[in-house]
Coordinates of C-alpha atoms in Angstrom, one line a residue:
Chain Z
X27 CA -15.1 -32.7 6.7
X28 CA -12.8 -29.9 5.5
X29 CA -12.9 -26.1 5.6
X30 CA -11.1 -23.0 4.4
X31 CA -8.1 -21.8 6.3
X32 CA -9.6 -18.6 7.7
X33 CA -6.6 -17.4 9.7
X34 CA -4.3 -15.0 7.8
X35 CA -6.8 -14.8 4.9
X36 CA -8.6 -11.6 4.0
X37 CA -11.7 -12.3 2.0
X38 CA -14.3 -10.1 0.3
X39 CA -17.3 -11.2 -1.7
X40 CA -18.7 -9.3 -4.7
X41 CA -21.5 -10.4 -6.9
X42 CA -20.0 -13.1 -9.1
X43 CA -16.5 -12.9 -7.6
X44 CA -14.7 -13.6 -4.4
X45 CA -11.3 -12.0 -3.7
X46 CA -8.9 -13.8 -1.3
X47 CA -5.6 -12.3 -0.1
X48 CA -3.2 -14.6 1.8
X49 CA -1.7 -12.1 4.2
X50 CA 1.2 -14.4 5.0
X51 CA 2.4 -15.3 1.5
X52 CA 1.4 -12.2 -0.4
X53 CA -0.5 -14.3 -3.0
X54 CA -4.0 -13.3 -3.9
X55 CA -6.8 -15.0 -5.7
X56 CA -9.9 -14.5 -7.7
X57 CA -12.7 -17.0 -7.6
X58 CA -15.6 -16.9 -10.1
X59 CA -18.6 -19.0 -11.3
X60 CA -18.9 -22.3 -9.4
X61 CA -15.7 -21.6 -7.5
X62 CA -17.7 -19.1 -5.4
X63 CA -20.4 -21.6 -4.6
X64 CA -17.8 -24.2 -3.6
X65 CA -15.8 -21.7 -1.5
X66 CA -18.8 -20.6 0.5
X67 CA -19.7 -24.1 1.2
X68 CA -16.2 -24.8 2.3
X69 CA -16.3 -21.8 4.7
X70 CA -18.9 -23.4 6.9
X71 CA -17.2 -26.8 6.7
X72 CA -18.2 -29.3 4.1
X73 CA -18.0 -33.0 3.4
X74 CA -17.2 -34.4 0.0
X75 CA -20.9 -35.3 -0.4
X76 CA -21.9 -31.8 0.5
X77 CA -19.9 -30.4 -2.4
X78 CA -21.2 -32.9 -4.9
X79 CA -24.7 -32.3 -3.9
X80 CA -24.4 -28.6 -4.5
X81 CA -24.9 -29.0 -8.2
X82 CA -27.6 -30.3 -10.5
X83 CA -26.6 -32.5 -13.4
X84 CA -22.9 -32.5 -12.6
X85 CA -21.0 -34.7 -15.0
X86 CA -18.1 -36.9 -14.2
X87 CA -15.8 -34.5 -16.0
X88 CA -17.1 -31.6 -13.9
X89 CA -16.6 -33.7 -10.8
X90 CA -13.0 -34.1 -11.9
X91 CA -12.8 -30.3 -12.4
X92 CA -14.2 -29.8 -8.9
X93 CA -11.6 -32.3 -7.5
X94 CA -8.8 -30.5 -9.3
X95 CA -10.0 -27.2 -7.8
X96 CA -10.0 -28.6 -4.3
X97 CA -6.5 -29.9 -4.9
X98 CA -5.4 -26.5 -6.1
X99 CA -6.9 -24.8 -3.1
X100 CA -5.0 -27.3 -1.0
X101 CA -1.7 -26.6 -2.8
X102 CA -2.3 -22.9 -2.3
X103 CA -2.6 -23.6 1.4
X104 CA -6.2 -22.2 1.4
X105 CA -7.7 -25.4 2.9
X106 CA -7.0 -26.9 6.3
X107 CA -7.4 -30.5 5.3
X108 CA -6.9 -32.5 2.1
X109 CA -10.2 -33.8 0.6
X110 CA -10.5 -37.0 -1.4
X111 CA -13.4 -36.7 -3.7
X112 CA -15.7 -39.7 -4.4
X113 CA -17.7 -39.5 -7.6
X114 CA -21.3 -40.1 -6.8
X115 CA -24.8 -39.0 -7.7
X116 CA -25.7 -35.4 -7.2
X117 CA -29.0 -33.8 -6.1
X118 CA -30.8 -31.0 -7.9
X119 CA -29.5 -27.7 -6.6
X120 CA -27.9 -25.5 -9.3
X121 CA -26.0 -25.8 -12.6
X122 CA -22.3 -26.3 -12.4
X123 CA -20.5 -23.4 -14.1
X124 CA -16.9 -24.0 -15.2
X125 CA -14.6 -23.0 -12.3
X126 CA -12.6 -19.8 -12.7
X127 CA -9.7 -19.7 -10.3
X128 CA -6.8 -17.3 -10.7
X129 CA -3.8 -16.9 -8.6
X130 CA -1.6 -13.8 -8.5
X131 CA 2.0 -13.9 -7.1
X132 CA 3.3 -10.4 -8.1
X133 CA 3.3 -9.1 -4.5
X134 CA 5.3 -11.9 -3.0
X135 CA 8.7 -10.2 -3.4
X136 CA 7.5 -7.2 -1.5
X137 CA 7.0 -9.2 1.7
X138 CA 9.4 -12.0 1.4
X139 CA 12.6 -10.2 1.0
X140 CA 15.2 -12.5 2.5
X141 CA 17.2 -10.8 5.2
X142 CA 19.9 -13.5 5.2
X143 CA 20.6 -14.2 1.5
X144 CA 20.0 -10.7 0.1
X145 CA 22.5 -8.8 2.2
X146 CA 26.0 -7.8 1.3
X147 CA 29.3 -8.7 3.0
X148 CA 28.6 -6.3 5.8
X149 CA 25.7 -8.4 6.8
X150 CA 22.1 -7.5 7.7
X151 CA 20.6 -5.0 7.2
X152 CA 22.8 -3.9 4.3
X153 CA 21.1 -4.9 1.1
X154 CA 23.1 -6.6 -1.7
X155 CA 23.5 -4.2 -4.6
Chain P
X11 CA -6.7 17.5 19.3
X12 CA -4.1 16.7 21.8
X13 CA -0.5 17.7 22.4
X14 CA 1.7 14.8 21.6
X15 CA 4.2 14.5 24.5
X16 CA 7.5 12.8 25.2
X17 CA 6.1 10.7 28.0
X18 CA 6.1 7.1 26.9
X19 CA 3.0 4.9 27.4
X20 CA 2.8 2.4 30.3
X21 CA 2.2 -0.7 28.3
X22 CA 5.7 -1.3 27.0
X23 CA 7.9 -4.4 26.9
X24 CA 11.3 -4.0 28.4
X25 CA 13.0 -3.9 24.9
X26 CA 10.5 -1.3 23.7
X27 CA 11.0 0.9 26.8
X28 CA 14.8 0.8 26.2
X29 CA 14.3 1.6 22.5
X30 CA 11.9 4.5 23.2
X31 CA 14.1 6.0 25.8
X32 CA 17.2 5.7 23.7
X33 CA 15.5 7.4 20.7
X34 CA 14.1 10.2 22.8
X35 CA 17.6 10.8 24.4
X36 CA 19.3 10.7 21.1
X37 CA 16.8 13.1 19.5
X38 CA 17.2 15.5 22.4
X39 CA 21.0 15.3 22.0
X40 CA 20.8 16.1 18.3
X41 CA 18.4 19.0 19.0
X42 CA 20.9 20.4 21.5
X43 CA 23.9 20.0 19.1
X44 CA 22.3 21.2 15.9
X45 CA 19.6 23.5 14.8
X46 CA 16.4 21.6 14.2
X47 CA 13.3 22.6 12.3
X48 CA 9.7 21.8 13.2
X49 CA 7.2 21.9 10.4
X50 CA 3.5 21.4 10.8
X51 CA 1.6 19.7 7.9
X52 CA -2.1 19.3 7.3
X53 CA -3.0 15.6 6.6
X54 CA -6.6 15.4 5.8
X55 CA -8.4 17.2 8.6
X56 CA -5.5 16.6 11.0
X57 CA -2.2 18.3 11.9
X58 CA 1.1 16.5 11.9
X59 CA 4.3 18.1 13.3
X60 CA 7.7 16.8 12.1
X61 CA 10.8 17.8 14.1
X62 CA 13.7 17.5 11.7
X63 CA 17.2 17.2 13.0
X64 CA 20.3 18.0 11.0
X65 CA 18.6 20.0 8.3
X66 CA 16.7 16.9 7.2
X67 CA 13.8 19.1 6.2
X68 CA 15.9 20.0 3.1
X69 CA 16.2 16.4 2.1
X70 CA 12.8 15.1 3.1
X71 CA 10.5 18.1 3.3
X72 CA 10.0 18.8 -0.4
X73 CA 7.5 16.0 -1.0
X74 CA 5.3 17.4 1.8
X75 CA 6.0 21.1 1.4
X76 CA 2.6 21.8 -0.2
X77 CA 0.9 20.6 3.0
X78 CA 2.8 22.9 5.3
X79 CA 0.7 25.1 7.6
X80 CA 1.5 27.7 10.3
X81 CA 3.0 26.2 13.5
X82 CA 0.6 24.9 16.1
X83 CA 1.1 23.7 19.6
X84 CA -1.5 21.0 19.6
X85 CA -1.1 18.3 16.9
X86 CA -2.6 14.9 16.2
X87 CA 0.7 13.2 15.4
X88 CA 4.3 14.2 16.1
X89 CA 7.3 12.7 14.4
X90 CA 10.9 13.1 15.4
X91 CA 13.2 12.7 12.4
X92 CA 16.9 11.9 13.1
X93 CA 20.0 10.3 11.8
X94 CA 21.8 7.3 13.1
X95 CA 25.4 7.8 14.2
X96 CA 28.1 6.2 16.3
X97 CA 26.0 7.0 19.4
X98 CA 22.8 5.4 18.3
X99 CA 22.9 2.1 16.5
X100 CA 19.9 -0.1 15.8
X101 CA 19.6 -2.5 18.7
X102 CA 18.1 -5.3 16.6
X103 CA 19.5 -8.7 15.7
X104 CA 19.1 -10.4 12.3
X105 CA 16.6 -12.8 14.0
X106 CA 14.4 -9.8 15.0
X107 CA 13.7 -9.0 11.3
X108 CA 10.4 -10.3 10.1
X109 CA 8.2 -9.9 7.0
X110 CA 8.1 -6.4 5.7
X111 CA 10.7 -5.3 8.2
X112 CA 8.5 -5.6 11.2
X113 CA 10.7 -6.1 14.2
X114 CA 10.0 -9.0 16.6
X115 CA 9.9 -7.9 20.2
X116 CA 9.2 -4.3 19.4
X117 CA 5.7 -4.6 18.1
X118 CA 3.1 -4.9 20.8
X119 CA -0.4 -3.7 21.6
X120 CA 0.7 -0.1 21.7
X121 CA 3.7 0.1 19.3
X122 CA 4.8 -0.5 15.8
X123 CA 8.4 -0.8 14.8
X124 CA 9.8 -1.6 11.4
X125 CA 13.1 -1.4 9.5
X126 CA 12.7 -0.5 5.9
X127 CA 15.0 -2.6 4.0
X128 CA 16.5 -0.8 0.9
X129 CA 16.1 2.7 2.4
X130 CA 17.8 1.7 5.7
X131 CA 15.2 3.6 7.6
X132 CA 13.9 2.6 11.0
X133 CA 10.3 3.7 11.9
X134 CA 8.8 3.5 15.3
X135 CA 5.3 4.6 16.5
X136 CA 3.7 4.7 19.9
X137 CA -0.1 4.6 19.2
X138 CA -1.0 5.7 22.7
X139 CA 0.6 9.1 22.5
X140 CA 0.6 9.4 18.7
X141 CA 4.3 9.9 18.4
X142 CA 6.7 8.5 15.8
X143 CA 10.4 8.3 15.3
X144 CA 11.9 8.1 11.8
X145 CA 15.6 7.2 12.0
X146 CA 17.8 7.3 8.8
X147 CA 21.0 5.2 8.7
X148 CA 22.8 7.4 6.2
X149 CA 21.4 10.5 4.7
X150 CA 23.6 10.3 1.6
X151 CA 22.5 6.8 1.0
X152 CA 18.8 7.6 1.2
X153 CA 17.2 6.4 -2.1
X154 CA 15.4 9.0 -4.2
X155 CA 12.1 7.2 -3.8
X156 CA 12.2 7.4 -0.1
X157 CA 12.7 11.2 -0.3
X158 CA 9.5 11.2 -2.4
X159 CA 7.4 9.5 0.2
X160 CA 8.9 9.8 3.7
X161 CA 7.2 8.8 7.0
X162 CA 4.6 6.6 5.2
X163 CA 4.9 3.7 7.6
X164 CA 4.2 6.1 10.5
X165 CA 1.4 7.8 8.7
X166 CA 0.0 4.3 7.9
X167 CA 0.1 3.2 11.6
X168 CA -1.4 6.5 12.7
X169 CA -4.5 6.0 10.5
X170 CA -5.4 2.8 12.4
X171 CA -7.8 4.6 14.7
X172 CA -9.1 6.9 12.0
X173 CA -11.3 6.4 8.9
X174 CA -8.3 7.4 6.7
X175 CA -6.4 4.9 4.6
X176 CA -3.2 5.5 2.7
X177 CA -3.8 4.1 -0.8
X178 CA -1.4 3.3 -3.6
X179 CA -3.2 5.4 -6.3
X180 CA -3.2 8.6 -8.2
X181 CA -5.9 11.3 -8.3
X182 CA -6.7 13.7 -11.2
X183 CA -9.2 16.6 -11.2
X184 CA -11.2 17.0 -14.4
X185 CA -13.1 20.2 -14.0
X186 CA -14.2 19.4 -10.5
X187 CA -14.7 15.7 -11.0
X188 CA -12.3 13.6 -9.1
X189 CA -10.7 10.6 -10.9
X190 CA -8.9 8.0 -8.9
X191 CA -6.4 5.8 -10.8
X192 CA -5.1 2.7 -9.2
X193 CA -2.8 0.1 -10.7
X194 CA 0.4 -1.9 -10.2
X195 CA 3.7 -0.5 -11.1
X196 CA 3.9 -0.3 -14.9
X197 CA 0.2 0.0 -15.4
X198 CA 0.5 3.6 -16.8
X199 CA -0.8 5.3 -13.7
X200 CA 2.0 7.8 -13.4
X201 CA 2.4 8.5 -17.1
X202 CA -1.3 9.1 -17.4
X203 CA -1.1 11.6 -14.5
X204 CA 1.9 13.4 -15.9
X205 CA 0.3 13.6 -19.3
X206 CA -2.8 15.1 -17.7
X207 CA -0.8 17.6 -15.8
X208 CA 0.9 18.8 -19.0
X209 CA -2.6 19.5 -20.3
X210 CA -3.4 21.6 -17.3
X211 CA -5.2 19.2 -15.0
X212 CA -4.8 19.2 -11.2
X213 CA -3.7 16.3 -9.0
X214 CA -3.5 15.2 -5.4
X215 CA -0.5 13.0 -6.1
X216 CA 0.2 9.8 -8.0
X217 CA 1.8 7.4 -5.6
X218 CA 0.2 7.5 -2.2
X219 CA -3.0 9.3 -1.3
X220 CA -4.9 9.7 2.0
X221 CA -8.5 8.7 1.5
X222 CA -11.3 9.0 4.0
X223 CA -13.2 5.7 3.8
X224 CA -16.2 7.4 5.6
X225 CA -17.0 9.9 2.9
X226 CA -14.8 9.2 -0.2
X227 CA -12.9 12.4 0.3
X228 CA -9.3 12.2 -0.9
X229 CA -6.3 14.2 0.5
X230 CA -2.9 14.9 -1.0
X231 CA 0.0 13.3 0.7
X232 CA 3.1 13.6 -1.5
X233 CA 3.5 15.9 -4.4
X234 CA 6.0 13.8 -6.3
X235 CA 5.7 11.5 -9.2
X236 CA 7.9 8.6 -10.2
X237 CA 8.6 8.0 -13.9
X238 CA 10.8 5.4 -15.5
X239 CA 12.9 5.8 -18.6
X240 CA 10.2 4.5 -21.0
X241 CA 7.6 6.9 -19.6
X242 CA 10.0 9.8 -19.8
X243 CA 10.7 9.2 -23.4
X244 CA 7.0 10.2 -24.0
X245 CA 7.6 13.5 -22.2
X246 CA 10.9 14.9 -23.5
X247 CA 9.9 18.3 -22.2
X248 CA 10.5 17.0 -18.6
X249 CA 14.1 16.0 -19.1
X250 CA 15.3 19.3 -17.7
X251 CA 13.6 18.7 -14.3
X252 CA 14.2 15.0 -13.8
X253 CA 16.4 13.5 -11.1
X254 CA 19.4 12.7 -13.3
X255 CA 21.1 10.6 -10.6
X256 CA 18.1 8.3 -10.4
X257 CA 17.9 7.8 -14.1
X258 CA 21.7 7.2 -14.3
X259 CA 21.1 4.0 -12.2
X260 CA 18.4 2.9 -14.5
X261 CA 15.6 3.5 -12.0
X262 CA 12.7 5.9 -11.9
X263 CA 12.9 9.7 -11.8
X264 CA 11.2 11.7 -9.2
X265 CA 9.2 14.7 -10.4
X266 CA 7.3 17.2 -8.3
X267 CA 3.9 17.9 -9.7
X268 CA 4.3 21.6 -9.4
X269 CA 7.5 21.5 -11.5
X270 CA 5.5 19.8 -14.3
X271 CA 2.9 22.6 -14.2
X272 CA 2.5 25.5 -11.8
X273 CA -0.1 25.0 -9.1
X274 CA -0.8 21.5 -10.4
X275 CA -1.0 20.0 -6.9
X276 CA -4.2 20.4 -4.9
X277 CA -4.8 19.4 -1.3
X278 CA -8.1 17.6 -1.4
X279 CA -11.0 16.4 -3.6
X280 CA -13.9 14.0 -3.8
X281 CA -13.4 10.8 -5.8
X282 CA -16.3 10.3 -8.2
X283 CA -14.7 7.8 -10.7
X284 CA -12.2 5.0 -10.1
X285 CA -10.2 4.1 -13.2
X286 CA -8.0 1.0 -13.5
X287 CA -5.4 1.8 -16.2
X288 CA -3.8 -0.9 -18.4
X289 CA -1.2 -0.2 -21.1
X290 CA -2.7 -1.4 -24.4
X291 CA -0.3 0.1 -27.0
X292 CA -3.3 1.1 -29.1
X293 CA -4.0 4.3 -31.0
X294 CA -7.2 5.1 -29.1
X295 CA -8.0 4.6 -25.4
X296 CA -11.1 2.7 -24.4
X297 CA -13.0 3.0 -21.1
X298 CA -15.3 0.2 -20.1
X299 CA -17.2 -0.9 -17.0
X300 CA -15.3 -2.8 -14.3
X301 CA -16.4 -4.2 -11.0
X302 CA -15.6 -3.5 -7.4
X303 CA -13.8 -6.9 -7.3
X304 CA -11.6 -5.7 -10.2
X305 CA -10.8 -2.6 -8.2
X306 CA -10.1 -4.5 -5.0
X307 CA -7.8 -6.9 -6.9
X308 CA -5.9 -3.9 -8.2
X309 CA -5.9 -1.6 -5.2
X310 CA -5.6 -3.9 -2.2
X311 CA -2.5 -6.0 -2.8
X312 CA -0.3 -3.1 -3.8
X313 CA -1.5 -1.0 -0.9
X314 CA -1.4 -3.8 1.7
X315 CA 2.0 -5.2 0.9
X316 CA 3.8 -1.9 0.5
X317 CA 2.8 -0.8 4.0
X318 CA 4.0 -2.7 7.1
X319 CA 1.3 -4.1 9.4
X320 CA -2.4 -3.6 9.8
X321 CA -3.0 -5.8 6.8
X322 CA -6.5 -7.0 7.7
X323 CA -7.7 -3.5 8.5
X324 CA -6.1 -2.1 5.3
X325 CA -7.9 -4.8 3.3
X326 CA -11.3 -3.8 4.9
X327 CA -10.7 -0.1 4.2
X328 CA -9.7 -0.9 0.6
X329 CA -12.9 -2.9 0.2
X330 CA -14.9 0.0 1.4
X331 CA -13.2 2.3 -1.1
X332 CA -13.8 -0.1 -4.0
X333 CA -17.5 -0.3 -3.2
X334 CA -17.8 3.5 -2.7
X335 CA -16.7 4.8 -6.1
X336 CA -17.9 3.6 -9.6
X337 CA -15.1 1.6 -11.3
X338 CA -14.0 1.5 -14.9
X339 CA -11.1 0.0 -16.8
X340 CA -9.2 2.2 -19.2
X341 CA -7.1 0.6 -21.9
X342 CA -4.4 3.2 -22.6
X343 CA -3.3 4.3 -26.0
X344 CA 0.3 5.3 -26.7
X345 CA -0.7 9.0 -26.9
X346 CA -0.9 10.9 -23.6
X347 CA -2.9 13.7 -25.2
X348 CA -5.5 11.2 -26.5
X349 CA -5.6 9.5 -23.1
X350 CA -6.4 12.9 -21.4
X351 CA -9.1 13.7 -24.0
X352 CA -10.7 10.3 -23.6
X353 CA -10.9 10.7 -19.8
X354 CA -12.2 14.2 -20.1
X355 CA -14.9 13.1 -22.6
X356 CA -15.8 10.2 -20.4
X357 CA -16.1 12.4 -17.3
X358 CA -18.3 14.9 -19.0
X359 CA -20.6 12.1 -20.2
X360 CA -21.1 10.5 -16.8

């Protein structure tokens, strides 16, 4: 069983897209297509079997895609635990649509200004020019 | 409406009590020593009074001057604006400094405190009595962009209990139709605004706006625009009014909307269209449908992470805004007149 890391995440859901903002790191994310279905399943807590069984006619390559997506979510610190996928038969639910997952890092510098290494010889709070 | 007082709230930590008392004492001392100037401003439907020490209204007041109203006794927010000196130093240690300058030990259920790195400005707000302190380390070292948007942390904290939200966006009026423009730095938001002003459009501002998430009404906050060198090359007629010092350091220039065109700045308007500009380097601009998610991905991060604290609430308010107003993407041409004509034509057709 694994689930999304709800603390410090701001999430909003639109038709076809989920926006996630990591309020700690400043990174934000866009999830589309089957990424939305998987994320919503993860929110309530999901086993590996649950995720596989979400989709009808999921191919082995799509299972790998799903596994890669979970790994990326983990690397982005959006999941609490690390899943290990097992490739197995799926049940008829819905078609798997190629996962769209985009990460944006452009806001990080705004919140992670280093108060120790980015100060001048006078020390904090004098910013290095 | 209440009269903001000097009495501190009861629910304070020891360190916050000492800080509040020292700020109050220091401000009273500066008032006694120097002339001070109180100016009331209308923010949305509310009144804010700023008590400037040391003629600071000359340095900081221009960006808010269009919101000045006659003095009132009862206000919704009061801000004391003062300068650090040998008698008042920041009592914080390096270890107190957290993400976005929020100060550990000084932020509790009733207070916000942050040191704004870069501008060397300390902001403190007591949410129980709606009183803020804005303390500048060195007036001469105050960066130009801070002069263009002072007190924004305090304004942001104050909106917590209201339906208002400070948003990082611009607003243009096209014959009574309000157009919101949001985009990251370099998206063409400011140059689109300035180009429209030169064609006689009105604006509420192009950096931060105050938006009421209850009804979609938008209020002007600061009357200044920031343009970089590249953008200014498109508007050579503005070179006589730009901030030469800022440009000399390779940064952006601060321009007051009313200096671009007389009476260009308005106080309020209703947002009917939300445009997401993108520089496209084309000869013609194109406007196409976008989604609320596109708008939130654009508006929320740059708003959340430029304002200290209240991140979750800010995200929710940005979400409400992005669902409230129809969203379109505009791929900007290189011609500011053509951009203005494209928006005008689109607005008339919607």
